[in-house]
CSV table of C-alpha atoms (C1' of nucleotides) and ligand atoms in Angstrom, one decimal:
chain,number,residue,atom,x,y,z
I,1,MET,CA,-1.8,-12.2,4.3
I,2,LEU,CA,0.1,-11.6,1.1
I,3,SER,CA,2.3,-8.7,0.2
I,4,HIS,CA,1.9,-6.2,-2.7
I,5,ALA,CA,4.9,-7.9,-4.4
I,6,GLU,CA,3.5,-11.4,-4.0
I,7,GLU,CA,0.1,-10.3,-5.5
I,8,ASN,CA,1.8,-8.6,-8.4
I,9,TYR,CA,3.8,-11.7,-9.2
I,10,LEU,CA,0.7,-13.8,-9.1
I,11,LYS,CA,-1.2,-11.4,-11.3
I,12,ALA,CA,1.6,-11.4,-13.8
I,13,ILE,CA,1.8,-15.2,-13.9
I,14,TYR,CA,-2.0,-15.2,-14.3
I,15,ASN,CA,-2.0,-12.8,-17.1
I,16,ILE,CA,0.8,-14.4,-19.0
I,17,GLY,CA,-0.5,-17.9,-18.6
I,18,LEU,CA,-4.1,-17.0,-19.3
I,19,HIS,CA,-4.1,-17.9,-23.0
I,20,THR,CA,-1.3,-20.3,-23.3
I,21,GLY,CA,-2.3,-22.4,-20.3
I,22,LYS,CA,1.2,-23.6,-20.0
I,23,SER,CA,3.8,-22.9,-17.3
I,24,VAL,CA,5.2,-19.4,-17.3
I,25,ASN,CA,8.8,-18.4,-18.1
I,26,THR,CA,11.0,-16.6,-15.5
I,27,ASN,CA,12.1,-14.0,-18.1
I,28,LEU,CA,8.5,-13.2,-19.2
I,29,ILE,CA,7.6,-12.5,-15.6
I,30,ALA,CA,10.6,-10.3,-15.1
I,31,GLU,CA,9.8,-8.3,-18.2
I,32,LYS,CA,6.2,-7.9,-17.2
I,33,LEU,CA,7.1,-6.7,-13.8
I,34,SER,CA,10.1,-4.6,-14.9
I,35,THR,CA,12.4,-6.6,-12.7
I,36,LYS,CA,15.3,-9.0,-13.1
I,37,PRO,CA,15.1,-12.7,-13.7
I,38,SER,CA,17.1,-13.4,-10.5
I,39,SER,CA,14.5,-11.5,-8.5
I,40,VAL,CA,11.8,-13.6,-10.1
I,41,SER,CA,13.7,-16.8,-9.2
I,42,ASP,CA,13.8,-15.7,-5.6
I,43,MET,CA,10.1,-14.9,-5.5
I,44,ILE,CA,9.0,-18.0,-7.3
I,45,LYS,CA,10.6,-20.1,-4.6
I,46,ARG,CA,8.7,-18.2,-1.9
I,47,LEU,CA,5.4,-18.5,-3.8
I,48,SER,CA,6.0,-22.1,-4.2
I,49,ASP,CA,6.7,-22.6,-0.5
I,50,LYS,CA,3.4,-20.9,0.2
I,51,LYS,CA,1.6,-23.3,-2.2
I,52,LEU,CA,0.6,-20.4,-4.5
I,53,ILE,CA,2.3,-21.9,-7.5
I,54,ASP,CA,3.6,-25.2,-8.7
I,55,TYR,CA,7.2,-25.0,-9.6
I,56,LYS,CA,10.1,-27.2,-10.4
I,57,LYS,CA,13.5,-25.8,-11.0
I,58,TYR,CA,14.1,-24.6,-14.6
I,59,GLN,CA,10.5,-25.6,-15.5
I,60,GLY,CA,8.6,-22.4,-15.0
I,61,ALA,CA,5.6,-21.6,-12.8
I,62,ILE,CA,1.9,-22.5,-12.8
I,63,LEU,CA,-0.6,-21.1,-10.5
I,64,THR,CA,-2.3,-23.5,-8.0
I,65,SER,CA,-6.0,-23.1,-7.6
I,66,TYR,CA,-5.3,-21.1,-4.5
I,67,GLY,CA,-2.8,-18.9,-6.3
I,68,LYS,CA,-5.3,-18.4,-9.2
I,69,LYS,CA,-7.9,-17.3,-6.7
I,70,VAL,CA,-5.6,-14.7,-5.3
I,71,ALA,CA,-4.7,-13.5,-8.8
I,72,VAL,CA,-8.3,-13.3,-10.0
I,73,ASN,CA,-9.3,-11.4,-6.8
I,74,THR,CA,-6.5,-8.9,-7.5
I,75,VAL,CA,-7.6,-8.5,-11.1
I,76,ARG,CA,-11.2,-8.0,-9.8
I,77,SER,CA,-10.1,-5.3,-7.4
I,78,HIS,CA,-7.9,-3.6,-10.0
I,79,ARG,CA,-10.7,-3.3,-12.6
I,80,LEU,CA,-13.3,-2.2,-10.1
I,81,TRP,CA,-11.0,0.6,-8.9
I,82,GLU,CA,-10.5,1.6,-12.5
I,83,VAL,CA,-14.2,1.9,-12.9
I,84,PHE,CA,-14.4,4.0,-9.8
I,85,LEU,CA,-11.6,6.3,-10.9
I,86,VAL,CA,-13.1,6.9,-14.3
I,87,ASP,CA,-16.8,7.0,-13.4
I,88,CYS,CA,-16.7,8.7,-10.1
I,89,LEU,CA,-13.5,10.7,-10.0
I,90,ASN,CA,-13.5,11.7,-13.7
I,91,TYR,CA,-10.1,10.3,-14.6
I,92,ARG,CA,-9.5,9.5,-18.2
I,93,TRP,CA,-9.1,5.9,-19.3
I,94,ASP,CA,-5.4,6.5,-19.9
I,95,GLU,CA,-4.7,7.7,-16.4
I,96,VAL,CA,-6.1,5.0,-14.1
I,97,HIS,CA,-3.8,2.0,-14.5
I,98,GLU,CA,-1.0,3.1,-12.2
I,99,LEU,CA,-3.4,4.2,-9.5
I,100,ALA,CA,-5.4,0.9,-9.7
I,101,GLU,CA,-2.0,-0.9,-9.5
I,102,GLN,CA,-1.8,0.5,-6.0
I,103,LEU,CA,-5.4,0.4,-4.9
I,104,GLU,CA,-5.8,-3.3,-5.9
I,105,HIS,CA,-3.6,-4.2,-2.9
I,106,ILE,CA,-5.7,-2.7,-0.1
I,107,LYS,CA,-6.5,-5.5,2.3
I,108,SER,CA,-10.0,-6.0,3.5
I,109,ASP,CA,-12.6,-8.7,3.5
I,110,SER,CA,-15.4,-6.5,2.4
I,111,LEU,CA,-14.0,-3.5,0.5
I,112,VAL,CA,-14.0,-4.9,-3.0
I,113,ASP,CA,-17.6,-6.2,-2.7
I,114,LYS,CA,-18.8,-3.0,-1.3
I,115,LEU,CA,-17.1,-1.1,-4.1
I,116,ASP,CA,-18.7,-3.5,-6.6
I,117,ALA,CA,-22.2,-2.8,-5.1
I,118,PHE,CA,-21.6,1.0,-5.1
I,119,LEU,CA,-20.6,0.9,-8.7
I,120,LYS,CA,-23.7,-1.2,-9.5
I,121,PHE,CA,-21.9,-4.3,-10.4
I,122,PRO,CA,-20.1,-3.3,-13.6
I,123,THR,CA,-19.2,-6.1,-16.0
I,124,HIS,CA,-16.3,-4.4,-17.7
I,125,ASP,CA,-13.5,-2.0,-16.8
I,126,PRO,CA,-12.8,1.3,-18.7
I,127,HIS,CA,-10.6,-0.7,-21.1
I,128,GLY,CA,-13.3,-3.3,-21.9
I,129,ASP,CA,-11.7,-6.0,-19.8
I,130,PRO,CA,-14.2,-8.2,-18.0
I,131,ILE,CA,-14.5,-7.9,-14.2
I,132,PRO,CA,-14.5,-11.2,-12.4
I,133,ASP,CA,-17.5,-11.7,-10.1
I,134,LYS,CA,-17.4,-12.3,-6.4
I,135,LYS,CA,-16.8,-16.0,-7.0
I,136,GLY,CA,-14.0,-15.5,-9.5
I,137,ASN,CA,-15.9,-16.3,-12.7
I,138,VAL,CA,-14.6,-14.3,-15.7
I,139,ASN,CA,-16.1,-13.9,-19.2
I,140,HIS,CA,-13.0,-13.6,-21.2
I,141,HIS,CA,-12.7,-11.7,-24.4
I,142,LYS,CA,-13.4,-13.7,-27.6
I,143,ASN,CA,-10.1,-12.5,-28.9
I,144,VAL,CA,-11.3,-11.1,-32.2
I,145,MET,CA,-9.0,-8.3,-33.2
I,146,LEU,CA,-9.7,-5.5,-35.6
I,147,SER,CA,-6.9,-6.8,-37.8
I,148,SER,CA,-8.9,-9.9,-38.5
I,149,ILE,CA,-12.0,-8.2,-39.9
I,150,ASN,CA,-12.5,-8.5,-43.6
I,151,ILE,CA,-12.9,-5.7,-46.1
I,152,ASN,CA,-16.4,-4.1,-46.1
I,153,GLU,CA,-17.3,-5.6,-42.8
I,154,SER,CA,-18.2,-3.5,-39.8
I,155,CYS,CA,-17.4,-4.2,-36.1
I,156,ILE,CA,-17.8,-2.6,-32.7
I,157,VAL,CA,-14.8,-1.9,-30.4
I,158,VAL,CA,-15.2,-3.8,-27.2
I,159,GLY,CA,-11.8,-3.7,-25.6
I,160,VAL,CA,-8.1,-2.8,-25.8
I,161,LYS,CA,-5.3,-5.3,-25.5
I,162,ASP,CA,-2.7,-2.8,-24.6
I,163,SER,CA,-3.8,-0.4,-21.9
I,164,SER,CA,-0.7,1.9,-22.1
I,165,SER,CA,-1.3,5.6,-21.9
I,166,ALA,CA,0.4,6.1,-25.3
I,167,PHE,CA,-2.0,3.7,-27.0
I,168,LEU,CA,-5.1,5.0,-25.4
I,169,LYS,CA,-4.2,8.6,-26.2
I,170,LEU,CA,-3.7,7.6,-29.8
I,171,LEU,CA,-7.2,6.1,-29.8
I,172,ASP,CA,-8.6,9.3,-28.3
I,173,ARG,CA,-7.0,11.4,-31.0
I,174,ASN,CA,-8.8,9.2,-33.6
I,175,SER,CA,-12.0,9.3,-31.6
I,176,ILE,CA,-11.9,5.5,-31.2
I,177,ALA,CA,-13.6,4.5,-27.9
I,178,LEU,CA,-15.3,1.4,-26.5
I,179,GLY,CA,-18.6,1.1,-28.5
I,180,SER,CA,-17.3,2.8,-31.6
I,181,THR,CA,-18.4,1.2,-34.9
I,182,ILE,CA,-15.6,0.8,-37.4
I,183,LYS,CA,-15.9,-0.3,-41.1
I,184,VAL,CA,-12.9,-1.7,-42.9
I,185,ILE,CA,-12.5,-0.1,-46.2
I,186,SER,CA,-9.3,-1.6,-47.5
I,187,LYS,CA,-6.1,-3.3,-46.5
I,188,GLU,CA,-2.5,-2.5,-47.5
I,189,PRO,CA,-0.6,-5.8,-48.0
I,190,PHE,CA,2.8,-4.1,-47.7
I,191,ASP,CA,2.6,-3.1,-44.0
I,192,ASN,CA,-0.7,-4.7,-43.1
I,193,SER,CA,-2.2,-1.3,-42.3
I,194,ILE,CA,-5.9,-0.9,-42.8
I,195,HIS,CA,-8.1,1.9,-44.1
I,196,VAL,CA,-11.2,2.4,-41.9
I,197,LYS,CA,-14.2,4.6,-41.5
I,198,MET,CA,-16.0,5.4,-38.2
I,199,LYS,CA,-19.8,5.3,-38.2
I,200,GLY,CA,-21.3,8.7,-38.6
I,201,ASN,CA,-18.1,10.0,-40.1
I,202,LYS,CA,-17.5,10.8,-43.8
I,203,GLN,CA,-13.8,10.8,-43.6
I,204,SER,CA,-11.8,7.6,-43.6
I,205,PHE,CA,-8.3,7.1,-42.2
I,206,THR,CA,-5.5,4.6,-41.9
I,207,ILE,CA,-4.7,2.4,-38.9
I,208,SER,CA,-1.3,0.6,-38.5
I,209,GLN,CA,-1.1,-3.1,-37.8
I,210,GLN,CA,0.2,-2.4,-34.2
I,211,VAL,CA,-3.0,-0.6,-33.6
I,212,SER,CA,-5.4,-3.0,-35.2
I,213,ASN,CA,-3.7,-5.9,-33.4
I,214,ASN,CA,-4.5,-4.3,-30.1
I,215,LEU,CA,-8.2,-3.6,-30.5
I,216,PHE,CA,-10.8,-6.3,-29.5
I,217,VAL,CA,-13.9,-6.0,-31.6
I,218,LYS,CA,-17.2,-7.7,-32.2
I,219,LYS,CA,-18.4,-8.4,-35.7
I,220,ILE,CA,-21.7,-6.8,-36.7
G,1,MET,CA,8.6,9.7,-2.5
G,2,LEU,CA,8.0,8.6,1.1
G,3,SER,CA,7.1,5.1,2.3
G,4,HIS,CA,4.0,4.1,4.2
G,5,ALA,CA,6.1,3.7,7.3
G,6,GLU,CA,7.6,7.2,7.1
G,7,GLU,CA,4.2,8.7,6.6
G,8,ASN,CA,2.8,6.9,9.6
G,9,TYR,CA,5.6,8.1,11.8
G,10,LEU,CA,5.1,11.7,10.6
G,11,LYS,CA,1.4,11.4,11.2
G,12,ALA,CA,2.0,10.0,14.7
G,13,ILE,CA,4.4,12.8,15.6
G,14,TYR,CA,1.9,15.3,14.2
G,15,ASN,CA,-1.0,13.9,16.2
G,16,ILE,CA,1.0,13.7,19.4
G,17,GLY,CA,2.6,17.1,19.1
G,18,LEU,CA,-0.6,18.8,18.0
G,19,HIS,CA,-1.8,20.1,21.3
G,20,THR,CA,1.4,20.2,23.3
G,21,GLY,CA,3.5,22.0,20.6
G,22,LYS,CA,6.6,20.6,22.2
G,23,SER,CA,9.0,18.0,20.9
G,24,VAL,CA,7.6,14.4,20.9
G,25,ASN,CA,8.9,11.5,23.0
G,26,THR,CA,10.3,8.3,21.5
G,27,ASN,CA,8.2,6.2,23.7
G,28,LEU,CA,5.0,8.0,22.9
G,29,ILE,CA,5.6,7.4,19.2
G,30,ALA,CA,6.4,3.8,19.8
G,31,GLU,CA,3.2,3.3,21.7
G,32,LYS,CA,1.1,5.1,19.1
G,33,LEU,CA,2.5,3.0,16.3
G,34,SER,CA,2.5,-0.3,18.3
G,35,THR,CA,6.2,-0.6,17.8
G,36,LYS,CA,9.4,-0.5,19.9
G,37,PRO,CA,11.4,2.5,21.0
G,38,SER,CA,14.5,1.2,19.3
G,39,SER,CA,12.6,1.1,16.0
G,40,VAL,CA,11.5,4.6,16.6
G,41,SER,CA,15.1,5.8,17.2
G,42,ASP,CA,16.1,4.2,14.0
G,43,MET,CA,13.4,5.8,12.0
G,44,ILE,CA,13.8,9.2,13.7
G,45,LYS,CA,17.3,9.3,12.4
G,46,ARG,CA,16.2,8.6,8.9
G,47,LEU,CA,13.4,11.3,9.0
G,48,SER,CA,15.9,13.8,10.4
G,49,ASP,CA,18.3,13.0,7.5
G,50,LYS,CA,15.5,13.7,5.1
G,51,LYS,CA,14.8,17.1,6.8
G,52,LEU,CA,11.3,15.9,7.8
G,53,ILE,CA,11.9,16.5,11.5
G,54,ASP,CA,14.3,18.4,13.7
G,55,TYR,CA,16.0,16.0,16.1
G,56,LYS,CA,18.8,16.0,18.6
G,57,LYS,CA,19.7,12.9,20.5
G,58,TYR,CA,17.7,12.3,23.6
G,59,GLN,CA,15.7,15.4,22.9
G,60,GLY,CA,12.7,14.1,21.0
G,61,ALA,CA,11.4,15.1,17.5
G,62,ILE,CA,9.6,18.1,16.1
G,63,LEU,CA,8.2,18.3,12.6
G,64,THR,CA,9.8,20.7,10.1
G,65,SER,CA,7.4,22.6,8.0
G,66,TYR,CA,8.1,20.1,5.2
G,67,GLY,CA,7.3,17.2,7.6
G,68,LYS,CA,4.2,18.9,8.8
G,69,LYS,CA,3.0,19.3,5.3
G,70,VAL,CA,3.4,15.6,4.6
G,71,ALA,CA,1.6,14.8,7.9
G,72,VAL,CA,-1.3,17.1,7.2
G,73,ASN,CA,-1.7,15.7,3.7
G,74,THR,CA,-1.8,12.2,5.0
G,75,VAL,CA,-4.4,13.2,7.6
G,76,ARG,CA,-6.4,14.9,4.9
G,77,SER,CA,-6.2,11.7,2.8
G,78,HIS,CA,-7.1,9.5,5.7
G,79,ARG,CA,-10.2,11.5,6.7
G,80,LEU,CA,-11.5,11.9,3.1
G,81,TRP,CA,-11.2,8.2,2.6
G,82,GLU,CA,-13.2,7.7,5.8
G,83,VAL,CA,-15.9,9.9,4.5
G,84,PHE,CA,-15.9,7.9,1.3
G,85,LEU,CA,-16.1,4.6,3.1
G,86,VAL,CA,-19.0,5.7,5.3
G,87,ASP,CA,-21.0,7.8,2.8
G,88,CYS,CA,-20.5,5.8,-0.3
G,89,LEU,CA,-19.7,2.2,0.7
G,90,ASN,CA,-22.0,2.2,3.7
G,91,TYR,CA,-19.4,1.2,6.3
G,92,ARG,CA,-20.1,2.1,9.9
G,93,TRP,CA,-18.0,4.7,11.6
G,94,ASP,CA,-16.4,2.1,13.8
G,95,GLU,CA,-15.1,0.1,10.7
G,96,VAL,CA,-13.3,2.6,8.6
G,97,HIS,CA,-10.1,3.5,10.5
G,98,GLU,CA,-8.0,0.5,9.5
G,99,LEU,CA,-9.0,0.7,5.9
G,100,ALA,CA,-8.3,4.5,5.8
G,101,GLU,CA,-4.9,3.7,7.4
G,102,GLN,CA,-4.1,1.8,4.2
G,103,LEU,CA,-5.8,4.1,1.7
G,104,GLU,CA,-4.1,7.2,3.0
G,105,HIS,CA,-0.8,6.0,1.5
G,106,ILE,CA,-1.9,5.7,-2.1
G,107,LYS,CA,0.5,7.9,-4.1
G,108,SER,CA,-0.9,10.3,-6.6
G,109,ASP,CA,-0.7,14.0,-7.4
G,110,SER,CA,-4.4,14.3,-8.1
G,111,LEU,CA,-6.3,11.5,-6.3
G,112,VAL,CA,-7.0,13.2,-3.0
G,113,ASP,CA,-8.3,16.4,-4.6
G,114,LYS,CA,-10.5,14.5,-7.0
G,115,LEU,CA,-11.9,12.5,-4.1
G,116,ASP,CA,-12.5,15.7,-2.2
G,117,ALA,CA,-14.4,17.1,-5.1
G,118,PHE,CA,-16.4,13.9,-5.6
G,119,LEU,CA,-17.4,13.9,-1.9
G,120,LYS,CA,-18.4,17.6,-2.3
G,121,PHE,CA,-15.6,19.0,-0.1
G,122,PRO,CA,-16.7,17.6,3.3
G,123,THR,CA,-15.4,19.6,6.3
G,124,HIS,CA,-15.4,16.8,8.8
G,125,ASP,CA,-14.8,13.0,8.8
G,126,PRO,CA,-17.2,10.5,10.3
G,127,HIS,CA,-15.7,11.0,13.7
G,128,GLY,CA,-16.1,14.7,13.7
G,129,ASP,CA,-12.4,15.4,13.0
G,130,PRO,CA,-11.7,18.4,10.7
G,131,ILE,CA,-10.5,17.7,7.2
G,132,PRO,CA,-7.5,19.9,6.2
G,133,ASP,CA,-8.1,21.7,3.0
G,134,LYS,CA,-6.0,21.5,-0.1
G,135,LYS,CA,-3.5,24.0,1.3
G,136,GLY,CA,-3.2,22.3,4.6
G,137,ASN,CA,-5.4,24.6,6.7
G,138,VAL,CA,-7.2,22.8,9.6
G,139,ASN,CA,-10.0,24.1,11.9
G,140,HIS,CA,-9.1,22.2,15.0
G,141,HIS,CA,-11.5,21.1,17.6
G,142,LYS,CA,-12.2,23.6,20.5
G,143,ASN,CA,-11.4,20.8,22.9
G,144,VAL,CA,-14.5,21.0,25.1
G,145,MET,CA,-15.2,17.6,26.5
G,146,LEU,CA,-18.5,16.3,27.8
G,147,SER,CA,-16.8,15.9,31.2
G,148,SER,CA,-16.4,19.6,31.5
G,149,ILE,CA,-20.1,20.5,31.0
G,150,ASN,CA,-21.9,21.7,34.1
G,151,ILE,CA,-25.1,20.2,35.6
G,152,ASN,CA,-28.3,21.2,33.9
G,153,GLU,CA,-26.3,22.4,30.8
G,154,SER,CA,-26.9,20.9,27.4
G,155,CYS,CA,-24.4,20.3,24.6
G,156,ILE,CA,-24.2,18.8,21.1
G,157,VAL,CA,-21.7,16.0,20.3
G,158,VAL,CA,-19.3,17.2,17.7
G,159,GLY,CA,-16.5,14.7,17.8
G,160,VAL,CA,-14.9,11.7,19.4
G,161,LYS,CA,-11.3,11.8,20.8
G,162,ASP,CA,-10.9,8.0,20.7
G,163,SER,CA,-11.9,6.4,17.4
G,164,SER,CA,-11.5,2.8,18.5
G,165,SER,CA,-14.1,0.4,17.4
G,166,ALA,CA,-14.8,-0.5,21.1
G,167,PHE,CA,-15.6,3.1,22.0
G,168,LEU,CA,-17.7,3.8,18.9
G,169,LYS,CA,-19.8,0.7,19.4
G,170,LEU,CA,-20.4,1.7,23.0
G,171,LEU,CA,-21.7,5.1,21.7
G,172,ASP,CA,-23.9,3.3,19.2
G,173,ARG,CA,-25.4,1.1,21.9
G,174,ASN,CA,-26.3,4.3,23.8
G,175,SER,CA,-27.5,6.1,20.6
G,176,ILE,CA,-24.9,8.7,20.9
G,177,ALA,CA,-23.9,10.0,17.5
G,178,LEU,CA,-22.4,13.2,16.1
G,179,GLY,CA,-25.1,15.9,16.4
G,180,SER,CA,-26.8,14.3,19.4
G,181,THR,CA,-27.9,16.7,22.1
G,182,ILE,CA,-27.0,15.7,25.6
G,183,LYS,CA,-28.1,17.2,28.9
G,184,VAL,CA,-26.1,16.7,32.1
G,185,ILE,CA,-28.4,15.7,34.9
G,186,SER,CA,-26.0,15.1,37.7
G,187,LYS,CA,-22.4,14.1,38.5
G,188,GLU,CA,-21.0,11.4,40.8
G,189,PRO,CA,-18.0,12.6,42.7
G,190,PHE,CA,-16.8,9.1,43.6
G,191,ASP,CA,-15.9,8.0,40.1
G,192,ASN,CA,-16.6,11.2,38.1
G,193,SER,CA,-19.3,9.4,36.2
G,194,ILE,CA,-22.1,11.6,35.0
G,195,HIS,CA,-25.8,11.1,34.6
G,196,VAL,CA,-27.2,12.4,31.2
G,197,LYS,CA,-30.3,12.6,29.2
G,198,MET,CA,-30.5,12.5,25.4
G,199,LYS,CA,-32.8,15.0,23.7
G,200,GLY,CA,-36.1,13.5,22.8
G,201,ASN,CA,-35.6,10.7,25.2
G,202,LYS,CA,-37.3,10.3,28.6
G,203,GLN,CA,-34.9,7.9,30.1
G,204,SER,CA,-31.6,9.1,31.5
G,205,PHE,CA,-28.5,7.0,31.9
G,206,THR,CA,-24.9,7.0,33.3
G,207,ILE,CA,-21.7,7.7,31.5
G,208,SER,CA,-18.3,6.8,32.8
G,209,GLN,CA,-15.5,9.3,33.0
G,210,GLN,CA,-13.6,7.4,30.4
G,211,VAL,CA,-16.5,8.0,28.0
G,212,SER,CA,-17.2,11.7,28.9
G,213,ASN,CA,-13.5,12.5,28.5
G,214,ASN,CA,-13.5,11.2,25.0
G,215,LEU,CA,-16.5,13.2,23.6
G,216,PHE,CA,-16.0,16.6,22.1
G,217,VAL,CA,-19.0,18.8,22.5
G,218,LYS,CA,-20.3,22.2,21.8
G,219,LYS,CA,-22.2,24.1,24.5
G,220,ILE,CA,-25.8,25.2,23.7
K,1,DA,C1',24.5,14.7,45.8
K,2,DT,C1',24.0,10.2,44.9
K,3,DA,C1',21.4,6.3,43.7
K,4,DA,C1',17.6,4.4,41.3
K,5,DA,C1',14.3,4.6,37.6
K,6,DA,C1',12.9,5.8,33.2
K,7,DA,C1',13.7,7.1,28.6
K,8,DG,C1',16.5,6.8,24.6
K,9,DT,C1',20.1,4.8,21.8
K,10,DT,C1',23.3,1.4,19.8
K,11,DA,C1',24.7,-3.2,18.3
K,12,DG,C1',23.6,-7.1,16.1
K,13,DA,C1',20.3,-10.0,14.0
K,14,DC,C1',16.5,-11.0,10.9
K,15,DA,C1',12.9,-10.9,6.8
K,16,DA,C1',11.4,-9.1,2.4
K,17,DG,C1',12.7,-7.7,-1.8
K,18,DT,C1',15.9,-6.2,-5.0
K,19,DC,C1',20.3,-6.1,-7.6
K,20,DT,C1',25.0,-7.7,-10.1
K,21,DA,C1',28.0,-11.2,-11.3
K,22,DA,C1',28.9,-15.8,-11.8
K,23,DA,C1',27.6,-20.6,-12.3
K,24,DA,C1',24.5,-24.3,-13.9
K,25,DA,C1',20.9,-26.2,-16.8
K,26,DT,C1',18.3,-26.3,-20.9
K,27,DA,C1',17.6,-25.4,-25.8
K,28,DA,C1',19.3,-24.4,-30.3
K,29,DT,C1',22.9,-24.9,-34.0
K,30,DT,C1',26.1,-26.8,-36.6
X,1,DA,C1',27.2,-35.3,-30.7
X,2,DA,C1',29.5,-31.4,-29.5
X,3,DT,C1',29.4,-26.6,-29.2
X,4,DT,C1',27.1,-22.3,-28.6
X,5,DA,C1',23.5,-19.5,-27.0
X,6,DT,C1',19.8,-18.8,-24.0
X,7,DT,C1',17.4,-19.3,-19.8
X,8,DT,C1',17.4,-19.9,-15.1
X,9,DT,C1',19.4,-20.2,-10.7
X,10,DT,C1',22.7,-19.2,-6.9
X,11,DA,C1',25.9,-16.4,-4.2
X,12,DG,C1',26.7,-12.3,-2.1
X,13,DA,C1',25.5,-7.6,-1.3
X,14,DC,C1',22.3,-3.8,-0.2
X,15,DT,C1',17.9,-1.2,1.6
X,16,DT,C1',14.0,-0.7,4.6
X,17,DG,C1',12.0,-1.7,8.7
X,18,DT,C1',11.7,-4.4,12.5
X,19,DC,C1',13.2,-6.8,16.9
X,20,DT,C1',15.9,-8.1,21.5
X,21,DA,C1',19.5,-7.2,24.5
X,22,DA,C1',22.8,-4.2,26.2
X,23,DC,C1',24.4,0.3,27.0
X,24,DT,C1',24.0,5.5,27.8
X,25,DT,C1',21.8,9.6,29.0
X,26,DT,C1',18.4,12.1,31.4
X,27,DT,C1',15.1,12.4,35.0
X,28,DT,C1',13.3,11.5,39.6
X,29,DA,C1',13.6,10.2,44.3
X,30,DT,C1',16.0,9.7,48.3
O,301,MN,MN1,-0.1,-3.8,-8.2
O,302,MN,MN1,-8.0,-2.0,-17.1
O,303,MN,MN1,-1.2,4.4,7.7
O,304,MN,MN1,-11.4,9.6,11.7
DNA sequence: ATAAAAAGTTAGACAAGTCTAAAAATAATT
DNA sequence: AATTATTTTTAGACTTGTCTAACTTTTTAT
């Protein structure tokens, strides 16, 4: 039975290594978990002893298939709880992350699957992130960001890269939600900001590069 | 912010001291928490330092009003989660205790109240135990046990004293549930077992003293 | 009242997880 | 290739919570 801390480390390694595929830096893990590199070194040794990661000194960490399984299950649990919190308990999408961070660690053979069934097997969490199925299969994002959409093209918002409360509240203020249709009107070369218009809305407005780089979209 | 362990100790002290009102023994706490008396001594000192209990060496522990508040909140959380697990996730009443034991410790200002509202403000958990309200008020059991019911009298099952899986499964096998109406047919002086008949059931059967001492009932 | 039993506490050890400060290895520059 | 700079690891300390073994206090029985 793994501890909260161990699961958090595995999840961090999973999330960092997801798109690179390479071994994961000590410093990156420390940053992601708001801890110190020395703590990460300690933990990495323990995880390696438990065959959850492959690790050679100074060479970073890679999840074993066992470690990956644990990480994906934790992600599944996290995202299902987020759905529960938003859909059932009426939390907003910017409030659920910290709570799910705790709930994901509840230990049970059956809880997550029962929750999944209760929620009618949702495919995505409130931030548009895909929910792994019981077997651990995940349909990852296609990684098309709003910043890559050409002028005069339209797209639908399908996810957020950054799930921080600050970012989500900014989206709320601009009425940008999952499913929103956005048309790119123009681009500003100086700061890479873009001018956009929401479907069903006369007024257009400006979005910074930091924002457009954190919105997953699907071309129409 | 209190730890899981601290909350568990406070809950144990609360539950033990509930009906006696007196200060609570070290050994009793240790037994309740499946730990050693020396560990309890250690923890009791910490809880006393934090003004959660009043404690003098060798004299046992009593909750302060602050400690009681924490304990009642934890009990509230525990019982609401049990309702959720049974009503929403379709767990049986003998499966939920260990899970609620974990869920009760999730830290949030709003979670328990939101859960309460989602569940439509239930008054009792799946074992018939009263759920404290937001302010900490509890309607305790009247403490009438099946063993105290006279011959030829009938009563309704309103709660179980022992929530162990073994006991609850025994009740299931005998079709005894919350709300069941039981008539006492006869009593056996030798072992204090009683002969009972369920309403709507021709056949009568025998119940041991251990069982009748663990069923809260309401006289009809 | 004294001795024995029970209950409760302390001392010392351990594991998990974290930290700071110092040392070692690797990577980047000149 | 040698020197910095960066990254990573170790050493040692600390906290929480637990344990065993030994000791002290309180209670019970003689
Ligand atoms: Mn977490
Ligand atoms: Mn999410
Ligand atoms: Mn608990
Ligand atoms: Mn219960």
